[in-house]
Short mmCIF file of C-alpha atoms in Angstrom, two decimals:
data_model
loop_
_atom_site.label_atom_id
_atom_site.label_comp_id
_atom_site.label_asym_id
_atom_site.label_seq_id
_atom_site.Cartn_x
_atom_site.Cartn_y
_atom_site.Cartn_z
CA MET A 44 0.16 59.55 -4.79
CA GLU A 45 1.78 56.44 -3.15
CA ALA A 46 2.87 56.72 0.29
CA TYR A 47 6.02 54.61 1.65
CA THR A 48 7.21 54.03 5.07
CA PHE A 49 10.96 53.15 5.19
CA ARG A 50 13.12 52.06 7.98
CA THR A 51 16.77 51.37 7.93
CA ALA A 52 18.12 48.07 9.14
CA LEU A 53 21.84 49.16 8.50
CA THR A 54 24.06 51.33 10.31
CA GLN A 55 23.30 54.14 13.10
CA ASN A 56 24.60 56.64 10.59
CA LEU A 57 21.73 55.72 8.18
CA SER A 58 19.15 55.74 10.83
CA ALA A 59 20.04 59.31 11.59
CA LEU A 60 19.76 60.51 8.18
CA LEU A 61 16.27 58.82 7.58
CA ILE A 62 14.26 58.38 10.75
CA PRO A 63 12.35 55.28 11.14
CA ARG A 64 9.04 56.53 10.44
CA PHE A 65 10.20 58.94 7.56
CA VAL A 66 7.34 59.04 5.10
CA GLY A 67 8.22 59.85 1.44
CA VAL A 68 5.66 60.80 -1.22
CA ARG A 69 6.30 59.83 -4.59
CA ASP A 70 4.17 61.39 -7.47
CA ALA A 71 2.99 58.78 -9.91
CA GLY A 72 3.78 61.00 -12.62
CA ASP A 73 7.60 62.00 -11.26
CA ALA A 74 8.43 58.66 -10.06
CA HIS A 75 11.97 59.08 -8.76
CA SER A 76 11.98 62.21 -6.94
CA ILE A 77 10.15 64.09 -4.46
CA THR A 78 10.92 67.68 -2.89
CA SER A 79 7.75 67.71 -0.66
CA GLY A 80 7.20 69.26 2.89
CA SER A 81 7.17 65.78 4.11
CA LEU A 82 11.04 66.32 4.30
CA LEU A 83 10.58 68.22 7.18
CA ASP A 84 10.21 65.17 8.92
CA LEU A 85 13.99 63.99 8.49
CA PRO A 86 15.92 64.25 11.65
CA PRO A 87 17.47 67.37 13.32
CA ILE A 88 20.75 66.28 12.88
CA TYR A 89 20.33 66.29 8.97
CA LEU A 90 18.44 69.50 8.88
CA GLY A 91 21.03 71.21 11.05
CA THR A 92 24.05 70.95 9.26
CA SER A 93 25.08 73.97 7.59
CA GLY A 94 21.93 75.32 8.28
CA LEU A 95 20.17 74.26 4.91
CA ASN A 96 16.45 75.01 4.03
CA PRO A 97 14.75 71.79 4.07
CA ASP A 98 13.29 72.96 0.60
CA HIS A 99 16.90 72.35 -0.73
CA LEU A 100 16.87 68.76 0.01
CA SER A 101 15.76 66.30 -2.03
CA VAL A 102 15.22 62.49 -2.05
CA ASN A 103 15.40 60.06 -4.66
CA PHE A 104 13.75 56.89 -4.99
CA SER A 105 14.27 54.10 -7.36
CA ASP A 106 12.21 50.84 -6.94
CA LEU A 107 14.30 47.73 -6.86
CA ASP A 108 11.50 45.17 -5.53
CA GLU A 109 8.39 46.49 -4.65
CA SER A 110 8.03 43.61 -2.03
CA MET A 111 11.53 43.34 -0.56
CA GLY A 112 12.76 47.23 -0.45
CA TYR A 113 14.14 49.93 -2.29
CA GLU A 114 17.30 51.62 -3.28
CA VAL A 115 17.14 54.97 -1.59
CA SER A 116 19.32 58.18 -2.38
CA LEU A 117 19.34 61.15 -0.46
CA THR A 118 20.79 64.69 -2.18
CA ARG A 119 21.73 67.79 -0.54
CA THR A 120 21.89 70.68 -2.82
CA SER A 121 23.52 73.84 -2.25
CA PRO A 122 20.87 76.73 -1.72
CA ALA A 123 23.17 79.10 -3.80
CA ASN A 124 24.16 77.13 -7.12
CA GLY A 125 21.87 74.19 -6.92
CA GLU A 126 24.70 71.66 -7.70
CA ALA A 127 24.69 68.59 -5.71
CA GLN A 128 27.16 68.79 -2.77
CA GLU A 129 26.85 65.54 -1.26
CA ARG A 130 25.00 62.07 -2.02
CA VAL A 131 24.23 59.40 0.19
CA GLN A 132 23.17 56.19 -1.04
CA VAL A 133 21.67 53.54 0.52
CA THR A 134 21.30 50.31 -1.63
CA GLN A 135 19.58 47.43 0.55
CA ASP A 136 17.53 46.46 3.29
CA PHE A 137 14.97 49.18 3.32
CA GLU A 138 11.96 47.52 3.78
CA ASN A 139 8.35 48.64 2.83
CA THR A 140 6.60 47.85 6.52
CA ASP A 141 5.09 49.50 9.02
CA GLN A 142 5.67 50.97 12.43
CA GLU A 143 3.89 48.08 14.22
CA MET A 144 5.90 45.51 12.42
CA ILE A 145 9.21 47.75 13.28
CA GLN A 146 8.09 47.53 16.86
CA LEU A 147 7.75 43.70 16.62
CA GLU A 148 11.09 43.31 15.36
CA GLU A 149 12.93 45.57 17.73
CA ALA A 150 11.43 43.81 20.71
CA ALA A 151 12.38 40.44 19.28
CA ASP A 152 16.02 42.01 18.51
CA ARG A 153 16.09 42.77 21.95
CA GLY A 154 15.22 39.32 23.19
CA ASP A 155 12.35 41.03 25.01
CA GLU A 156 9.60 38.54 24.98
CA SER A 157 7.09 40.63 27.47
CA ALA A 158 7.53 43.81 24.91
CA PHE A 159 7.30 41.39 22.01
CA ILE A 160 4.10 39.65 22.95
CA GLU A 161 2.75 43.03 24.25
CA VAL A 162 2.98 44.62 20.85
CA ALA A 163 1.87 41.26 18.91
CA ARG A 164 -1.37 41.16 20.88
CA ASN A 165 -2.06 44.64 19.74
CA LEU A 166 -1.42 43.90 16.28
CA ASN A 167 -4.59 43.31 14.11
CA TRP A 168 -3.65 40.01 12.44
CA GLU A 169 -6.94 39.33 10.79
CA GLU A 170 -5.76 42.21 8.62
CA ARG A 171 -2.38 41.11 8.26
CA SER A 172 -0.84 39.49 5.20
CA SER A 173 0.72 36.01 4.76
CA THR A 174 4.29 37.66 4.75
CA ASP A 175 3.31 39.48 7.71
CA PHE A 176 2.59 36.01 9.51
CA ILE A 177 5.98 34.45 8.48
CA ARG A 178 7.78 37.59 9.61
CA GLY A 179 6.14 37.58 13.06
CA ILE A 180 6.73 34.02 13.11
CA GLN A 181 10.13 34.41 12.70
CA PHE A 182 10.39 37.32 15.16
CA SER A 183 8.69 35.17 17.57
CA PHE A 184 11.70 32.97 17.33
CA ASN A 185 14.10 35.66 17.79
CA ALA A 186 12.45 36.80 20.74
CA GLY A 187 12.09 33.63 22.57
CA ALA A 188 8.18 33.70 22.07
CA ASN A 189 7.84 30.13 20.95
CA MET A 190 4.49 29.78 22.06
CA TYR A 191 3.39 32.75 20.28
CA ALA A 192 5.09 31.66 16.99
CA ARG A 193 2.78 28.55 17.42
CA ARG A 194 -0.12 30.82 17.63
CA LEU A 195 0.83 32.79 14.62
CA ALA A 196 1.17 29.58 12.62
CA GLU A 197 -2.19 28.40 13.61
CA GLN A 198 -3.74 31.85 12.86
CA GLY A 199 -2.11 32.48 9.76
CA ALA A 200 -2.68 28.76 8.32
CA ARG A 201 -6.71 29.48 9.04
CA GLN A 202 -6.63 32.96 7.48
CA PHE A 203 -4.55 31.56 4.37
CA PRO A 204 -5.41 28.14 3.90
CA ASP A 205 -4.08 27.97 0.48
CA HIS A 206 -0.64 29.35 1.60
CA ASN A 207 1.54 26.32 1.42
CA GLU A 208 4.36 27.92 3.44
CA LEU A 209 2.08 28.82 6.24
CA ARG A 210 0.49 25.46 6.15
CA LYS A 211 3.94 24.07 6.63
CA TYR A 212 4.89 26.54 9.65
CA ALA A 213 1.50 25.50 11.46
CA LYS A 214 2.32 21.72 11.08
CA ILE A 215 5.96 21.98 12.22
CA LEU A 216 5.05 24.23 15.27
CA ALA A 217 1.78 22.18 16.07
CA PRO A 218 1.65 20.45 19.49
CA PRO A 219 3.52 17.04 19.61
CA GLU A 220 1.51 14.19 18.78
CA VAL A 221 1.67 10.43 19.92
CA ILE A 222 1.86 8.27 16.95
CA GLN A 223 2.16 4.88 18.61
CA ARG A 224 1.90 3.46 22.15
CA ASN A 225 1.93 -0.33 21.96
CA LEU A 226 5.70 -0.60 21.01
CA PRO A 227 7.69 -3.53 22.83
CA PRO A 228 9.98 -2.68 25.74
CA ASP A 229 13.92 -3.35 25.34
CA PRO A 230 15.54 -5.17 28.24
CA THR A 231 18.80 -4.62 26.66
CA LEU A 232 18.79 -1.06 27.82
CA ARG A 233 20.46 -1.99 31.28
CA ALA A 234 23.37 -3.72 29.50
CA ASN A 235 24.33 -0.55 27.54
CA ARG A 236 23.98 1.63 30.73
CA ASP A 237 26.14 -0.48 32.84
CA TRP A 238 28.76 -0.41 30.04
CA LEU A 239 28.76 3.31 30.03
CA LYS A 240 28.92 3.43 33.92
CA ALA A 241 31.85 1.29 33.87
CA HIS A 242 33.96 2.74 31.02
CA TRP A 243 32.98 6.34 31.02
CA GLY A 244 36.43 7.41 31.70
CA GLU A 245 38.21 5.68 29.29
CA TYR A 246 36.25 6.97 26.40
CA ARG A 247 35.49 10.35 27.37
CA GLY A 248 35.44 12.66 24.11
CA LYS A 249 34.71 9.86 21.73
CA TRP A 250 31.65 8.75 20.08
CA VAL A 251 30.90 4.86 20.90
CA ALA A 252 28.47 2.15 19.72
CA LEU A 253 26.99 -0.23 21.73
CA HIS A 254 25.00 -3.34 21.50
CA ASN A 255 23.76 -5.62 24.20
CA GLY A 256 26.19 -4.14 26.64
CA ASP A 257 29.37 -4.91 24.23
CA LEU A 258 31.27 -2.13 22.33
CA ILE A 259 31.09 -2.47 18.97
CA GLY A 260 33.18 0.78 18.03
CA ALA A 261 34.67 4.08 19.12
CA GLU A 262 35.84 7.08 17.06
CA PRO A 263 36.26 10.49 17.64
CA ASN A 264 33.51 11.41 15.17
CA LEU A 265 30.05 9.95 14.62
CA GLN A 266 30.41 9.58 10.73
CA ASP A 267 33.39 7.60 10.97
CA LEU A 268 31.96 5.49 13.66
CA LYS A 269 28.77 4.44 11.62
CA GLN A 270 31.08 4.02 8.59
CA SER A 271 33.21 1.61 10.67
CA VAL A 272 30.53 -0.05 12.39
CA GLY A 273 28.07 -0.54 8.98
CA LYS A 274 24.60 -1.02 9.19
CA ARG A 275 23.03 -3.19 11.94
CA GLU A 276 20.11 -3.20 14.03
CA GLY A 277 19.84 -2.00 17.46
CA ILE A 278 22.84 -0.17 18.08
CA LEU A 279 23.00 2.60 20.50
CA PHE A 280 25.38 5.66 19.66
CA THR A 281 26.25 8.11 21.86
CA LYS A 282 28.89 10.59 22.83
CA VAL A 283 30.72 10.05 25.85
CA SER A 284 30.91 13.66 27.29
CA MET B 91 5.28 -1.70 38.03
CA LEU B 92 3.32 1.24 36.02
CA LEU B 93 1.45 4.19 37.58
CA TYR B 94 -2.38 4.41 37.33
CA LEU B 95 -4.47 7.23 38.38
CA GLU B 96 -6.93 7.13 41.38
CA ASN B 97 -10.03 6.31 38.88
CA GLY B 98 -7.55 3.50 37.49
CA GLU B 99 -6.53 5.49 34.44
CA GLU B 100 -3.30 4.50 33.17
CA PHE B 101 -0.83 7.38 34.04
CA ALA B 102 2.32 5.86 32.54
CA SER B 103 2.52 2.89 30.02
CA GLY B 104 5.92 2.62 30.12
CA ALA B 105 9.26 3.06 32.27
CA THR B 106 13.14 2.87 31.81
CA ASN B 107 15.80 3.55 34.47
CA TYR B 108 17.65 6.90 33.80
CA GLU B 109 21.46 7.86 34.11
CA TYR B 110 21.86 10.68 36.32
CA ARG B 111 24.89 12.72 35.08
CA PRO B 112 26.12 16.14 34.11
CA ALA B 113 25.03 16.42 30.23
CA THR B 114 28.68 17.75 29.13
CA GLU B 115 32.18 17.67 30.20
CA HIS B 116 31.58 21.44 31.36
CA GLU B 117 28.84 20.94 33.55
CA ARG B 118 28.43 19.96 37.21
CA THR B 119 24.61 19.37 37.51
CA PRO B 120 23.46 16.11 36.67
CA ARG B 121 20.71 15.70 34.48
CA ILE B 122 17.92 12.73 33.50
CA THR B 123 19.20 10.78 30.52
CA VAL B 124 17.21 8.56 28.52
CA SER B 125 17.43 6.03 25.54
CA ILE B 126 15.62 7.24 22.49
CA ILE B 127 15.25 6.21 19.02
CA LEU B 128 15.45 9.39 16.90
CA ASP B 129 13.85 8.51 13.59
CA ASN B 130 16.16 5.30 13.27
CA PHE B 131 19.07 6.47 15.29
CA ARG B 132 19.27 5.05 18.67
CA THR B 133 20.88 7.44 21.13
CA LEU B 134 20.82 8.94 24.65
CA ALA B 135 19.00 12.26 25.34
CA PHE B 136 18.78 14.71 28.31
CA VAL B 137 15.51 15.97 29.59
CA ASP B 138 15.14 19.44 29.79
CA THR B 139 11.88 20.62 31.43
CA GLY B 140 12.91 24.26 30.93
CA GLY B 141 13.69 24.06 27.47
CA VAL B 142 11.92 24.45 24.18
CA TYR B 143 11.74 21.91 21.19
CA GLY B 144 13.89 18.68 20.84
CA ILE B 145 17.55 19.78 20.09
CA CYS B 146 19.86 17.34 18.50
CA SER B 147 23.68 18.15 17.03
CA PRO B 148 24.26 18.85 13.51
CA GLU B 149 26.30 15.64 13.69
CA ILE B 150 23.33 13.52 14.67
CA ALA B 151 20.98 15.21 12.15
CA ALA B 152 23.49 14.25 9.13
CA SER B 153 22.48 10.75 10.36
CA LEU B 154 18.67 11.21 9.85
CA ASN B 155 16.92 11.15 6.79
CA LEU B 156 15.74 14.65 6.95
CA ASP B 157 14.70 16.81 3.64
CA PRO B 158 15.54 20.43 4.25
CA LYS B 159 12.16 21.02 2.25
CA ASP B 160 10.30 19.74 5.39
CA ALA B 161 11.94 22.25 7.67
CA ILE B 162 11.27 25.82 8.30
CA SER B 163 14.22 27.99 9.07
CA ALA B 164 14.49 29.86 12.49
CA ASP B 165 17.17 32.60 11.99
CA PRO B 166 17.83 33.08 14.72
CA LEU B 167 16.31 31.16 17.47
CA LEU B 168 16.46 32.42 21.13
CA TRP B 169 17.19 29.52 23.60
CA GLY B 170 18.66 29.26 27.25
CA ARG B 171 22.29 29.42 25.83
CA GLY B 172 21.91 32.29 23.49
CA ARG B 173 20.96 32.78 19.71
CA LEU B 174 21.49 30.09 17.22
CA GLU B 175 20.38 29.86 13.73
CA GLY B 176 19.12 26.37 12.23
CA SER B 177 16.12 24.58 11.37
CA LEU B 178 12.98 23.26 12.66
CA TYR B 179 11.67 19.75 11.60
CA ARG B 180 9.03 17.27 12.63
CA ILE B 181 11.24 14.04 14.02
CA LEU B 182 9.78 10.48 14.98
CA VAL B 183 10.86 10.10 18.60
CA THR B 184 10.68 6.55 20.39
CA LEU B 185 11.00 6.55 24.34
CA ILE B 186 12.27 3.27 24.74
CA ALA B 187 10.82 1.36 27.86
CA GLU B 188 12.33 -1.34 29.72
CA GLU B 189 9.08 -2.43 31.24
CA GLY B 190 5.72 -1.80 29.80
CA GLU B 191 5.20 -0.09 26.47
CA SER B 192 7.64 2.36 24.05
CA LEU B 193 5.91 5.18 23.03
CA GLN B 194 6.39 6.87 19.69
CA PHE B 195 5.67 10.25 19.46
CA GLU B 196 6.45 13.34 16.91
CA PRO B 197 7.39 16.70 18.25
CA THR B 198 9.22 19.58 16.98
CA PHE B 199 13.38 19.65 16.72
CA PHE B 200 15.55 22.34 16.22
CA ILE B 201 18.69 21.35 14.45
CA PRO B 202 21.45 24.05 14.52
CA GLN B 203 23.36 24.86 11.52
CA VAL B 204 26.48 23.22 11.29
CA ASP B 205 28.82 26.69 11.66
CA GLN B 206 26.71 27.70 14.81
CA ALA B 207 28.60 27.57 18.24
CA TRP B 208 26.83 24.49 19.25
CA ASP B 209 28.19 22.63 22.19
CA ASP B 210 28.69 19.30 20.40
CA ASP B 211 28.78 17.40 23.86
CA LEU B 212 25.22 18.27 23.94
CA SER B 213 23.89 15.58 21.55
CA CYS B 214 20.38 15.36 21.88
CA VAL B 215 17.93 17.19 24.41
CA LEU B 216 14.17 16.62 25.06
CA GLY B 217 12.70 19.90 26.16
CA MET B 218 9.37 20.51 27.32
CA TYR B 219 7.43 22.98 25.05
CA SER B 220 6.57 21.35 21.60
CA CYS B 221 8.51 18.04 22.71
CA LEU B 222 7.46 16.91 26.04
CA GLU B 223 4.28 18.92 26.34
CA ARG B 224 1.83 16.27 25.66
CA ILE B 225 3.64 13.29 27.24
CA ARG B 226 2.78 12.26 30.85
CA PHE B 227 5.87 11.84 32.84
CA ALA B 228 7.20 11.13 36.46
CA VAL B 229 10.55 10.33 38.01
CA ASP B 230 11.39 8.29 41.11
CA PRO B 231 14.92 9.40 42.35
CA SER B 232 14.95 6.40 44.50
CA THR B 233 15.03 3.88 41.77
CA ASP B 234 16.14 6.15 39.03
CA THR B 235 13.05 5.62 37.09
CA PHE B 236 11.45 7.46 34.29
CA TYR B 237 7.84 6.86 33.87
CA PHE B 238 6.10 7.85 30.78
CA GLY B 239 2.77 7.60 28.98
CA GLU B 240 0.44 9.36 26.33
CA LEU B 241 -1.53 12.28 27.59
CA LYS B 242 -5.16 11.60 26.21
#
């Protein structure tokens, strides 16, 4: 027997048919159908229609991809003749996941950083997969919990040192690093600044290229300006906003 | 003159004058603007101590030698102005000094996707978290001077 937890990321209607925590039990010998007591977990809105007995409901599963999701179809059968009366097919975005990750995602979708961090702190990340870490980091971005994203990336890279993607996350989200500090100053900055102060109004909305306080070019977009100026050292490009 | 702590340790190794003006045509509040080199691209950037990451416009990003293989996607990223889809990169940034030493560091930069509702007047922003968080800096409004140095 294998147990699966589903949630819908699609529409409210589908959410009403399959509650987020609906657990289906699939018999290994009958891979594409169940009619078990767990159907009682279906939401009242479904069971209440036409007063159908839950025993006459069936749920069919056909695997699309074990890691990404499932195609699920619901069939409501008539108690009288057993023929299918209605069929609802869900063809995408059912994720094989768990309630904690669902709560994490929901907090992220709401942009509720506090709730997100509370859920994330209660998760036992030491038992989580590399995929969960990457999802958790992505949820962190969506929640605005950028510090937590770094923390997850660091922990994920420690727990899965051979996982290239997590190593990349950890590297990109690591604290900034000073690379070189003894670089020479540039006394020409003042000349460019003075030019901008003097000519701001004339070039508003345009990109300008300046060198030692001289205007080299001005264009509505940067790519055209770079083409007209060519490759030269020490040119300041800025949009006059 | 650069800045030193009471124990003689250097606080700031470089200084530059900054411009103090609104970041975009739509803004009224002035912001500190400094000269930087982003990878090999010299431009101006706004300092945003309430912001996260460095952010640069897709237009500027197209001028940098960025390889998407070196990025992670953020779809989406929640920041001060809403949600944006884009990518996070590590990019070399040089704070250009007029006095003392220029300082090169490697923060995390967010590049919005081209099709996102990005205010393209906001060409480059230096946020605090993941960008300026390991840089010492100070501002002297009486001379419009921005001091900066390495946080050791």
